[in-house]
Short mmCIF file of C-alpha atoms in Angstrom, two decimals:
data_model
loop_
_atom_site.label_atom_id
_atom_site.label_comp_id
_atom_site.label_asym_id
_atom_site.label_seq_id
_atom_site.Cartn_x
_atom_site.Cartn_y
_atom_site.Cartn_z
CA SER L 20 39.47 53.28 9.04
CA THR L 21 39.63 54.19 12.70
CA LEU L 22 37.38 54.60 15.72
CA LYS L 23 37.65 58.35 15.05
CA THR L 24 35.28 57.77 12.13
CA TRP L 25 32.57 57.70 14.81
CA ASP L 26 33.54 60.91 16.64
CA TYR L 27 30.43 62.91 15.74
CA VAL L 28 28.02 59.96 15.84
CA ALA L 29 29.26 58.95 19.30
CA THR L 30 28.83 62.50 20.60
CA LYS L 31 25.23 62.50 19.44
CA LEU L 32 24.45 59.14 21.09
CA THR L 33 26.22 59.19 24.46
CA HIS L 34 23.40 61.12 26.19
CA ARG L 35 21.22 58.05 25.72
CA TYR L 36 23.55 55.08 25.14
CA ARG L 37 26.86 53.73 26.27
CA VAL L 38 29.09 53.81 23.18
CA ILE L 39 32.02 51.38 22.90
CA ARG L 40 34.31 51.61 19.87
CA TYR L 41 37.72 50.17 19.11
CA ASP L 42 40.20 49.82 16.28
CA ILE L 43 40.74 46.41 14.70
CA PRO L 44 44.48 45.65 14.98
CA PRO L 45 46.72 46.71 13.36
CA GLN L 46 44.61 49.59 12.06
CA GLY L 47 43.92 53.07 13.39
CA LEU L 48 45.22 53.58 16.91
CA SER L 49 45.72 49.88 17.63
CA GLY L 50 48.93 47.90 17.91
CA HIS L 51 50.88 45.21 16.09
CA VAL L 52 49.51 41.80 15.08
CA SER L 53 52.05 39.03 15.56
CA ASP L 54 52.26 36.02 13.27
CA ALA L 55 50.97 33.85 16.13
CA ALA L 56 47.97 36.11 16.69
CA ALA L 57 47.22 36.19 12.97
CA LYS L 58 47.28 32.40 12.89
CA ASN L 59 45.28 31.70 16.04
CA LEU L 60 42.79 34.54 16.55
CA GLN L 61 39.41 34.93 14.87
CA PRO L 62 38.05 38.41 14.02
CA THR L 63 35.31 38.05 16.64
CA ASP L 64 37.76 37.22 19.46
CA ILE L 65 38.76 40.79 20.28
CA ALA L 66 35.16 42.04 20.28
CA GLU L 67 34.12 39.24 22.62
CA GLY L 68 37.13 39.71 24.90
CA LEU L 69 36.69 43.47 25.07
CA LEU L 70 33.02 43.23 25.99
CA LYS L 71 33.73 40.56 28.60
CA GLN L 72 36.46 42.73 30.12
CA LEU L 73 34.03 45.66 30.29
CA GLY L 74 31.29 43.52 31.82
CA VAL L 75 28.89 44.08 28.91
CA ASP L 76 26.51 41.23 28.05
CA LYS L 77 23.97 42.88 25.69
CA ILE L 78 24.76 45.14 22.73
CA THR L 79 23.40 46.79 19.64
CA TYR L 80 26.17 46.37 17.08
CA VAL L 81 26.74 49.11 14.49
CA GLY L 82 29.25 48.58 11.68
CA VAL L 83 30.19 49.86 8.24
CA SER L 84 31.70 47.80 5.41
CA SER L 85 33.89 45.01 6.85
CA GLY L 86 33.01 46.35 10.30
CA GLY L 87 29.46 45.28 9.51
CA THR L 88 30.71 41.86 8.44
CA LEU L 89 32.28 41.48 11.88
CA GLY L 90 28.89 42.27 13.39
CA VAL L 91 27.26 39.54 11.31
CA PHE L 92 29.81 36.96 12.46
CA LEU L 93 29.46 38.09 16.09
CA ALA L 94 25.65 37.96 15.96
CA ALA L 95 25.77 34.48 14.42
CA LYS L 96 28.18 33.20 17.05
CA ARG L 97 26.68 35.02 20.05
CA PRO L 98 22.92 35.52 19.68
CA ASP L 99 22.82 35.95 23.45
CA LEU L 100 25.09 38.99 23.14
CA VAL L 101 23.95 40.83 20.00
CA GLN L 102 20.38 42.09 20.43
CA ARG L 103 20.29 44.28 17.30
CA LEU L 104 22.39 44.86 14.19
CA ILE L 105 22.77 48.10 12.25
CA LEU L 106 24.80 47.46 9.10
CA SER L 107 25.93 50.05 6.61
CA ASN L 108 27.35 49.23 3.15
CA THR L 109 28.36 45.78 4.30
CA PRO L 110 29.32 43.11 1.74
CA ALA L 111 27.44 39.83 1.44
CA ASP L 112 29.03 38.38 -1.70
CA THR L 113 32.74 38.20 -2.52
CA VAL L 114 33.94 41.76 -3.10
CA THR L 115 35.21 42.54 -6.59
CA THR L 116 36.40 45.81 -8.11
CA ALA L 117 36.04 45.07 -11.85
CA HIS L 118 32.79 47.06 -12.01
CA LEU L 119 34.25 50.24 -10.51
CA PRO L 120 34.24 53.19 -12.92
CA PRO L 121 37.78 54.43 -13.52
CA SER L 122 38.96 57.74 -12.09
CA PRO L 123 42.23 59.04 -13.60
CA SER L 124 43.22 60.88 -10.42
CA PHE L 125 42.47 57.92 -8.14
CA ASN L 126 44.29 55.60 -10.51
CA GLU L 127 47.30 57.90 -10.35
CA ALA L 128 47.14 57.95 -6.54
CA GLN L 129 47.07 54.15 -6.42
CA ARG L 130 49.97 53.94 -8.85
CA GLU L 131 52.01 56.34 -6.73
CA ALA L 132 51.24 54.42 -3.52
CA LYS L 133 52.23 51.12 -5.13
CA GLU L 134 55.50 52.50 -6.47
CA THR L 135 56.55 54.32 -3.29
CA GLY L 136 55.05 51.99 -0.69
CA PHE L 137 53.58 55.07 1.00
CA GLN L 138 50.01 56.35 1.07
CA SER L 139 50.40 60.11 0.83
CA GLN L 140 47.87 62.82 1.62
CA PHE L 141 47.17 62.88 -2.14
CA PHE L 142 46.26 59.17 -1.99
CA TRP L 143 43.83 59.62 0.90
CA ASN L 144 42.25 62.70 -0.65
CA GLU L 145 41.56 60.73 -3.82
CA PHE L 146 40.42 57.63 -1.93
CA LEU L 147 37.89 59.51 0.19
CA SER L 148 36.62 61.58 -2.74
CA TYR L 149 36.17 58.49 -4.89
CA PHE L 150 34.04 56.64 -2.35
CA ALA L 151 31.98 59.65 -1.20
CA GLY L 152 28.57 60.56 -2.52
CA ASP L 153 29.60 64.21 -2.22
CA PRO L 154 33.35 64.78 -1.67
CA LYS L 155 32.72 68.28 -0.32
CA ARG L 156 31.22 66.76 2.84
CA LEU L 157 34.63 65.36 3.82
CA ASP L 158 36.56 68.32 5.15
CA ALA L 159 40.30 68.85 5.59
CA ASN L 160 40.25 67.49 9.16
CA ILE L 161 38.79 64.14 8.07
CA ARG L 162 41.25 63.89 5.19
CA GLU L 163 44.20 64.68 7.44
CA GLN L 164 42.94 62.13 9.97
CA TYR L 165 42.90 59.30 7.42
CA TYR L 166 46.38 60.19 6.27
CA ASP L 167 47.72 60.46 9.81
CA VAL L 168 46.36 57.20 11.26
CA ASN L 169 47.65 55.26 8.25
CA ARG L 170 51.13 56.81 8.35
CA ARG L 171 52.74 53.88 10.14
CA THR L 172 55.15 51.02 9.57
CA PRO L 173 53.70 48.52 7.07
CA GLU L 174 52.18 45.48 8.78
CA PRO L 175 52.62 41.92 7.48
CA ASN L 176 49.26 40.90 8.96
CA TYR L 177 47.25 43.99 8.06
CA LEU L 178 44.00 42.15 7.20
CA ALA L 179 44.36 39.10 9.44
CA LEU L 180 41.71 40.22 11.95
CA VAL L 181 39.38 41.93 9.48
CA ALA L 182 36.12 40.03 8.96
CA LYS L 183 35.82 39.03 5.30
CA VAL L 184 33.20 37.35 3.12
CA ALA L 185 35.64 35.81 0.64
CA ASP L 186 34.89 32.37 2.11
CA GLN L 187 31.30 32.37 0.88
CA VAL L 188 30.36 29.07 2.52
CA LYS L 189 31.40 30.39 5.92
CA ALA L 190 29.90 33.84 5.32
CA LYS L 191 26.52 32.61 4.10
CA ASP L 192 26.33 30.15 6.98
CA ALA L 193 26.91 33.02 9.42
CA MET L 194 24.35 35.25 7.72
CA SER L 195 21.72 32.48 7.90
CA LYS L 196 22.30 32.13 11.66
CA VAL L 197 21.68 35.80 12.52
CA ARG L 198 18.52 36.19 14.60
CA ALA L 199 18.90 39.79 15.75
CA PRO L 200 16.59 42.37 14.12
CA THR L 201 18.75 44.06 11.50
CA LEU L 202 18.63 47.54 9.99
CA LEU L 203 20.50 48.22 6.76
CA VAL L 204 21.47 51.89 6.33
CA TRP L 205 22.88 52.15 2.81
CA GLY L 206 24.76 54.85 0.97
CA ALA L 207 23.25 54.38 -2.51
CA ARG L 208 26.09 56.23 -4.28
CA ASP L 209 28.66 53.70 -3.13
CA PRO L 210 30.54 52.69 -6.30
CA LEU L 211 31.77 49.48 -4.66
CA LEU L 212 28.66 48.12 -2.91
CA VAL L 213 25.77 49.38 -5.00
CA PRO L 214 22.13 49.23 -3.78
CA ALA L 215 21.73 45.70 -5.17
CA SER L 216 24.34 44.65 -2.60
CA ALA L 217 21.92 45.62 0.15
CA ASP L 218 19.28 43.39 -1.42
CA ALA L 219 21.77 40.51 -1.56
CA LEU L 220 22.66 40.94 2.10
CA ALA L 221 19.00 41.06 3.10
CA SER L 222 18.29 37.89 1.13
CA TYR L 223 20.99 35.98 3.02
CA LEU L 224 19.76 37.09 6.46
CA THR L 225 17.00 34.51 6.28
CA GLY L 226 16.52 34.17 10.03
CA ALA L 227 16.33 37.87 10.86
CA GLN L 228 13.77 40.64 10.55
CA VAL L 229 15.44 43.06 8.11
CA SER L 230 14.63 46.71 7.42
CA LYS L 231 16.35 48.97 4.88
CA ILE L 232 16.94 52.71 4.65
CA MET L 233 18.54 54.03 1.47
CA LEU L 234 20.53 57.27 1.54
CA PRO L 235 20.41 58.25 -2.15
CA ASP L 236 23.09 60.95 -2.04
CA VAL L 237 25.68 59.15 0.15
CA GLY L 238 28.65 56.93 -0.66
CA HIS L 239 30.46 54.08 1.08
CA TYR L 240 30.92 55.69 4.54
CA PRO L 241 27.58 57.12 5.75
CA PRO L 242 28.68 57.85 9.36
CA LEU L 243 31.66 59.77 8.02
CA GLU L 244 29.82 61.62 5.26
CA VAL L 245 26.45 62.38 6.93
CA PRO L 246 27.08 61.76 10.65
CA ALA L 247 24.12 63.80 11.92
CA ARG L 248 21.69 61.95 9.66
CA PHE L 249 23.24 58.60 10.55
CA ALA L 250 23.06 59.32 14.29
CA ASP L 251 19.42 60.35 14.00
CA ILE L 252 18.60 57.07 12.22
CA ILE L 253 20.31 55.06 14.95
#
């Protein structure tokens, strides 16, 4: 995704809060990740460095999916920095796709992307529709945006700085260290991280006060699909 995912939400919040958003390299509008950076940097390093550069020492962290995972790791490492967490459709257990219901059109889009090495507008249309609670909410501008920001030279270190829960020992240790009050805002129609995933995440946040809000008609990207509702909740 890209920081542009938050365009509407940020507009609704800036009258009351300072909003800081950035793209995790090499995604969205950000730059290249060298082999050295991939080897030596941790996913939390850029967030910490950015906030230090901006002179910010207290935050409420809001993140979706792996962006939420980054918030968990940051809150575990820097309880002095992260005062609150708002996590949306964020994995707690190792992410698998075997349970996903098949979609012929999305399967065809993935096959095409694999064969050509290029994620076309067709691919992104199918991707966004598949993971939405209601595909009609994602208009042509959003679909064009996803295609456009991902139309770039393939990166060898594409996921190097993305926070992941595949190392369950490390992930569960981080989740147990979170002390910030945490709000889970969950799209219940997410085919990947179903509502039970929210319960799993809450069960691992043993040191935090956790609240949950379920959005029964929403998919994997609540701030993209229902930005006004999401902003009001925040």
